[in-house]
Amino acid sequence: MRAFEYVKPTTVAEVIRELGRSWEAAKILAGGTDLLGELKEGIIAPQKIVNLKGVADLGYIRFSEKEGLKLGALTTLAEIAAYPVIRQRYTALAEAARSVATPQIRNIATIGGNLCQRPRCWYYRDENTRCLKKGGPICFAYNGENKFHAILGGGPCYIVHPSDCAPALIAFKASVTIVSPRGKRTVPLEEFFLLPSRRMDHETVLEPDEIVTEIQVPTPLPNTRSTYLKFRERDSFDFAVVGAAVVVRLRGGVCEDVRIVLSGVAPIPWRSPEAEAVLKGKKITPSLAEQAAKAAVAKSQPLAQNAYKVPLTQAIVKQAILKTVA
Ligand SMILES: Cc1cc2nc3c(=O)[nH]c(=O)nc-3n(C[C@H](O)[C@H](O)[C@H](O)COP(=O)(O)OP(=O)(O)OC[C@H]3O[C@@H](n4cnc5c(N)ncnc54)[C@H](O)[C@@H]3O)c2cc1C
């Protein structure tokens, strides 16, 4: 690992002064559960590490009916999973946070870091492989080992987005506040993640001198229910092979509104308007859930080793819809 300067500022203004105009100049450290792996494995070698943990007012959960839910970027996943209002009113988010990694990791990992974590693709994570994301010529997964790669939205790089919390937050119409030396901006989380066809070097709209300070989630309307369902290879702890966040508003059993966002299948959390359209305005039955699940994967384009993800996604979407309305 290359030597680096280490700083621990105490305010957001100081943090953004420490960041540079390139990713090589400085990287933000939150819980470190992703960043330290990248440093140790030689994937990144920044000149400076800027530790956010010295900033006192970035770890909080606030809720009011009028303003909804606000999560400071340093709030841990364990805090989110345990918070009573989140468990009751934003169930899919609590379930998603609870499904991440192990209790030890959830006690340290922050929501800001969970949204900004880098892909788990084994070619990207291999120090000696210069894949497209690291400025190389090709995506090695395309003709290589692609069991866990994208079936939707892939190309020219086929990573899948790793966060479980992001799909749940997008299903709840969350936004993020971003601060930089140029000021503050708020971006709907649905527009925060970018496909590799739009940006190759990183997965979000963030520039090197920007930080996420807060996540805002509107108050769910009455009769809203939600769930996050995840299939993983190891139940003790693992990333999603496939997951689905479903947020639905019902009136007399009829679906007034619904948002379905998938994980593990695309380079970004993948919203499925096709599946949503099948459910809207109708009474949700097992056969309608099946139709919606089929619609969710209708446009999938599996690679040589991941066609199994198509029926798996279909099954998870169907189960998640039925669990939400049960
Ligand atoms: C064994 C293991 C299993 C895991 N399983 C899962 C899983 O099942 N599901 C899942 O979702 N995740 C999983 N993860 C990933 C884990 O959730 C993330 O590593 C964690 O959420 C990152 O948070 P952190 O605070 O540790 O971030 P860090 O490691 O400190 O940072 C991660 C990245 O985000 C950037 N960053 C951090 N905070 C900010 C901010 N506020 N603004 C801008 N950039 C920022 C950093 O520069 C870095 O690039 C797993 C990780 C491990 C090690």
XYZ file of C-alpha atoms and ligand atoms in Angstrom:
379
model
C 0.000 0.000 0.000
C 1.327 3.441 -0.920
C 1.888 5.927 1.935
C -0.731 8.656 2.204
C -1.445 11.797 4.192
C -4.202 11.353 6.786
C -6.456 14.189 7.962
C -9.428 14.283 10.296
C -11.334 17.541 9.829
C -14.143 18.509 12.211
C -16.532 20.389 9.914
C -18.017 19.763 6.452
C -16.415 23.012 5.234
C -12.989 21.689 6.283
C -13.703 18.301 4.650
C -14.369 19.828 1.251
C -11.300 22.062 1.558
C -9.216 18.909 2.052
C -10.659 17.128 -1.002
C -9.064 17.653 -4.400
C -10.187 17.922 -7.990
C -9.073 14.344 -8.782
C -9.824 10.962 -7.201
C -6.063 10.387 -6.868
C -5.661 13.534 -4.733
C -7.943 12.477 -1.875
C -10.536 9.913 -0.836
C -13.160 10.107 1.878
C -13.077 7.576 4.722
C -16.303 6.867 6.625
C -16.628 3.424 8.273
C -13.801 2.142 6.069
C -15.363 -1.282 5.464
C -15.068 -0.802 1.694
C -12.352 1.832 1.377
C -9.736 -0.007 3.467
C -10.153 -3.108 1.286
C -9.591 -1.036 -1.828
C -6.460 0.542 -0.325
C -4.978 -2.723 0.955
C -5.684 -4.572 -2.273
C -4.019 -1.847 -4.350
C -7.145 -0.893 -6.297
C -6.754 2.762 -5.340
C -3.750 4.755 -4.109
C -4.868 8.272 -3.133
C -2.405 10.864 -1.848
C -4.674 11.760 1.069
C -7.359 10.108 3.202
C -9.978 12.465 4.637
C -11.659 10.870 7.659
C -15.274 12.041 7.991
C -15.676 10.616 11.473
C -14.318 13.782 13.085
C -17.370 15.727 11.855
C -19.708 15.702 14.846
C -23.062 16.487 13.229
C -23.201 13.955 10.371
C -24.578 10.954 12.284
C -28.298 11.341 13.063
C -31.766 9.987 12.342
C -34.600 12.545 12.417
C -38.249 12.033 11.585
C -41.265 14.318 11.475
C -44.582 13.832 9.635
C -44.035 17.134 7.841
C -40.420 16.711 6.786
C -40.111 12.941 6.586
C -36.972 10.997 7.420
C -33.498 12.516 7.437
C -30.389 10.403 7.761
C -26.990 11.961 8.338
C -24.382 10.352 6.073
C -22.500 8.869 9.042
C -25.539 7.050 10.455
C -24.641 3.387 10.746
C -26.607 0.592 9.093
C -27.179 -0.979 12.530
C -28.813 2.262 13.730
C -31.050 2.362 10.642
C -32.052 -1.303 10.976
C -33.034 -0.829 14.638
C -34.780 2.554 14.536
C -38.491 2.044 15.422
C -39.967 4.592 12.954
C -37.900 3.124 10.122
C -38.962 -0.407 11.001
C -42.638 0.617 11.084
C -42.945 3.228 8.331
C -39.975 2.423 6.050
C -39.902 -1.339 6.534
C -38.075 -2.088 3.270
C -35.229 0.214 4.332
C -34.913 -1.417 7.770
C -34.976 -4.861 6.135
C -32.385 -3.839 3.547
C -30.036 -2.387 6.191
C -30.531 -5.502 8.334
C -29.589 -7.721 5.355
C -26.174 -6.104 4.830
C -23.077 -8.100 5.767
C -22.609 -9.019 9.467
C -23.519 -7.294 12.771
C -19.884 -6.184 13.160
C -19.880 -4.541 9.718
C -23.323 -2.977 10.201
C -22.081 -1.398 13.448
C -19.369 0.447 11.504
C -20.637 0.822 7.932
C -22.403 4.131 7.274
C -25.323 4.858 4.983
C -23.221 7.394 3.012
C -20.543 4.756 2.469
C -23.129 2.122 1.586
C -24.450 4.290 -1.250
C -20.955 5.265 -2.449
C -19.250 1.853 -2.115
C -17.456 0.610 -5.204
C -18.456 -2.455 -7.256
C -17.605 -5.987 -6.132
C -16.825 -7.299 -9.640
C -13.848 -9.655 -9.233
C -12.085 -8.173 -12.260
C -12.406 -4.644 -10.838
C -11.212 -5.886 -7.418
C -8.163 -7.652 -8.844
C -5.067 -5.476 -8.486
C -3.491 -6.908 -11.634
C -6.479 -6.561 -13.963
C -6.877 -3.291 -15.852
C -10.527 -3.514 -16.730
C -12.621 -0.780 -18.339
C -13.339 0.822 -14.965
C -9.610 1.205 -14.331
C -8.896 2.703 -17.747
C -8.248 -0.637 -19.459
C -9.456 -1.731 -22.902
C -12.233 -4.260 -22.184
C -14.722 -5.619 -19.681
C -13.243 -9.015 -18.824
C -16.564 -10.233 -17.460
C -18.268 -9.997 -20.837
C -16.488 -13.070 -22.213
C -15.176 -14.301 -18.867
C -16.489 -15.348 -15.446
C -19.832 -13.565 -15.355
C -22.003 -15.617 -13.007
C -22.758 -12.604 -10.783
C -22.847 -9.882 -13.425
C -25.574 -7.741 -14.945
C -28.574 -9.026 -16.878
C -30.103 -5.575 -17.308
C -28.516 -2.242 -18.257
C -25.044 -3.705 -18.823
C -22.501 -2.580 -21.394
C -19.805 -1.805 -22.050
C -19.076 -2.815 -18.402
C -21.227 -5.434 -16.640
C -20.836 -4.731 -12.911
C -23.815 -4.976 -10.600
C -24.577 -2.295 -8.061
C -23.705 -3.661 -4.581
C -25.848 -1.670 -2.098
C -28.967 -3.209 -0.544
C -30.103 0.102 0.938
C -30.095 2.035 -2.357
C -32.996 0.110 -3.993
C -35.119 0.496 -0.847
C -34.356 4.223 -0.619
C -35.164 4.745 -4.318
C -38.445 2.877 -3.869
C -39.257 5.437 -1.127
C -38.307 8.379 -3.441
C -35.264 9.416 -1.394
C -32.920 12.282 -2.298
C -29.339 13.001 -1.287
C -27.746 16.290 -0.334
C -24.301 16.805 -1.817
C -21.872 19.495 -0.659
C -18.811 20.771 -2.524
C -16.771 23.983 -2.717
C -19.380 25.124 -5.280
C -22.242 24.850 -2.755
C -25.017 22.439 -1.941
C -27.228 20.434 -4.307
C -29.992 17.899 -3.802
C -30.316 14.993 -6.215
C -33.079 12.369 -6.332
C -31.355 9.086 -5.480
C -32.832 7.623 -8.658
C -30.619 10.061 -10.610
C -27.565 9.696 -8.342
C -26.345 6.415 -9.882
C -25.052 6.368 -13.462
C -24.824 3.472 -15.894
C -21.343 2.616 -17.252
C -22.579 3.800 -20.655
C -22.778 7.313 -19.102
C -19.758 7.225 -16.776
C -17.036 4.633 -16.557
C -14.615 5.802 -13.836
C -17.248 5.995 -11.068
C -20.817 4.875 -10.478
C -22.486 8.076 -9.245
C -22.807 11.756 -10.133
C -20.294 12.658 -7.381
C -17.195 14.619 -8.333
C -13.955 14.056 -6.372
C -14.475 17.169 -4.208
C -18.092 16.400 -3.290
C -19.529 14.603 -0.284
C -22.939 13.221 0.548
C -24.078 14.837 3.807
C -27.694 13.730 4.161
C -30.361 11.422 2.759
C -33.970 12.625 2.835
C -36.960 10.305 2.483
C -40.515 11.670 2.207
C -43.148 10.524 4.703
C -44.982 7.546 3.203
C -48.666 8.250 2.414
C -51.271 6.381 4.504
C -51.734 2.700 3.622
C -48.185 2.350 2.332
C -46.472 -0.985 2.908
C -43.033 -2.137 1.857
C -40.543 -4.948 1.863
C -37.011 -5.779 0.735
C -36.323 -9.351 -0.229
C -32.860 -10.621 -1.076
C -31.452 -13.867 -2.390
C -27.801 -14.534 -1.502
C -25.568 -17.576 -1.747
C -24.610 -17.567 1.952
C -27.371 -16.672 4.370
C -24.928 -15.696 7.144
C -23.663 -12.704 5.155
C -23.433 -11.970 1.474
C -24.173 -9.440 -1.219
C -27.460 -9.809 -3.104
C -27.382 -12.164 -6.059
C -30.824 -10.689 -6.671
C -33.006 -8.457 -4.507
C -36.227 -6.507 -4.795
C -37.573 -3.504 -2.900
C -41.316 -3.028 -3.207
C -43.233 -0.014 -1.858
C -46.974 -0.194 -2.475
C -49.974 1.956 -1.520
C -53.240 0.056 -1.269
C -56.884 1.094 -1.080
C -59.299 -1.759 -0.403
C -56.773 -4.264 -1.735
C -56.301 -2.289 -4.968
C -52.828 -0.996 -5.803
C -53.003 2.810 -6.007
C -49.274 3.280 -6.441
C -46.193 1.062 -6.445
C -42.437 1.316 -6.924
C -40.287 -1.731 -7.558
C -36.493 -1.448 -7.543
C -34.166 -4.402 -8.086
C -30.684 -5.106 -6.773
C -27.988 -7.463 -8.026
C -29.172 -7.390 -11.643
C -27.827 -4.142 -13.137
C -24.963 -1.641 -12.744
C -27.383 0.660 -10.905
C -30.362 -0.040 -8.644
C -32.843 -1.009 -11.366
C -36.331 0.450 -11.203
C -38.921 -1.553 -13.115
C -41.697 0.679 -14.506
C -42.824 -2.339 -16.546
C -43.585 -4.369 -13.400
C -45.146 -1.345 -11.685
C -47.499 -0.756 -14.663
C -48.846 -4.307 -14.405
C -49.910 -3.744 -10.774
C -51.205 -0.165 -10.809
C -54.968 0.207 -10.439
C -55.531 -3.516 -9.913
C -56.177 -5.883 -7.033
C -52.952 -7.720 -6.353
C -53.341 -11.484 -6.707
C -50.703 -14.207 -7.071
C -51.285 -14.338 -10.833
C -50.989 -10.545 -11.196
C -47.770 -10.641 -9.127
C -46.499 -13.344 -11.478
C -47.278 -11.144 -14.507
C -45.484 -8.187 -12.903
C -42.476 -10.370 -12.127
C -42.340 -11.521 -15.758
C -42.504 -7.914 -16.923
C -39.562 -7.047 -14.620
C -37.231 -9.371 -16.539
C -38.747 -9.100 -20.022
C -35.856 -6.956 -21.273
C -33.061 -8.916 -19.613
C -30.012 -9.891 -21.672
C -28.101 -12.495 -19.701
C -24.444 -13.298 -20.295
C -23.073 -16.831 -20.808
C -23.122 -17.809 -17.099
C -25.927 -15.798 -15.526
C -29.161 -16.787 -17.308
C -30.200 -18.368 -13.965
C -30.723 -14.820 -12.696
C -33.772 -14.362 -14.947
C -36.074 -16.929 -13.254
C -34.492 -16.084 -9.884
C -35.322 -12.386 -10.277
C -38.821 -13.305 -11.367
C -39.305 -15.453 -8.261
C -37.920 -12.792 -5.895
C -40.076 -10.026 -7.411
C -43.215 -12.155 -7.174
C -42.476 -13.148 -3.572
C -41.660 -9.572 -2.582
C -44.919 -8.246 -4.067
C -46.994 -10.921 -2.326
C -45.137 -10.454 0.980
C -45.793 -6.713 0.847
C -49.558 -7.112 0.474
C -49.984 -10.207 2.707
C -17.702 -8.860 4.163
C -18.561 -7.775 3.593
C -19.877 -8.054 3.252
C -20.700 -7.054 2.734
N -21.986 -7.351 2.405
C -22.805 -6.363 1.943
C -24.162 -6.607 1.633
O -24.666 -7.717 1.784
N -24.917 -5.571 1.190
C -24.424 -4.301 1.035
O -25.157 -3.390 0.670
N -23.124 -4.057 1.297
C -22.329 -5.049 1.760
N -21.022 -4.785 2.054
C -20.507 -3.462 1.778
C -20.692 -2.555 2.958
O -22.053 -2.331 3.154
C -20.010 -1.269 2.644
O -18.629 -1.540 2.683
C -20.342 -0.181 3.644
O -21.704 0.120 3.664
C -19.558 1.063 3.285
O -19.749 2.007 4.313
P -18.485 2.630 5.065
O -19.016 3.669 5.963
O -17.646 1.573 5.673
O -17.765 3.293 3.816
P -16.232 3.462 3.467
O -15.604 2.146 3.259
O -15.575 4.388 4.420
O -16.392 4.213 2.076
C -16.929 3.542 0.952
C -16.801 4.440 -0.279
O -17.715 5.527 -0.185
C -17.023 6.782 -0.152
N -17.756 7.560 0.851
C -18.025 7.196 2.119
N -18.819 8.112 2.702
C -19.034 9.076 1.778
C -19.791 10.289 1.787
N -20.486 10.692 2.847
N -19.793 11.056 0.661
C -19.118 10.646 -0.441
N -18.389 9.501 -0.513
C -18.356 8.725 0.595
C -15.591 6.449 0.215
O -14.672 7.387 -0.314
C -15.414 5.072 -0.423
O -15.144 5.183 -1.787
C -20.193 -5.752 2.572
C -18.870 -5.461 2.928
C -18.062 -6.448 3.438
C -16.652 -6.104 3.817
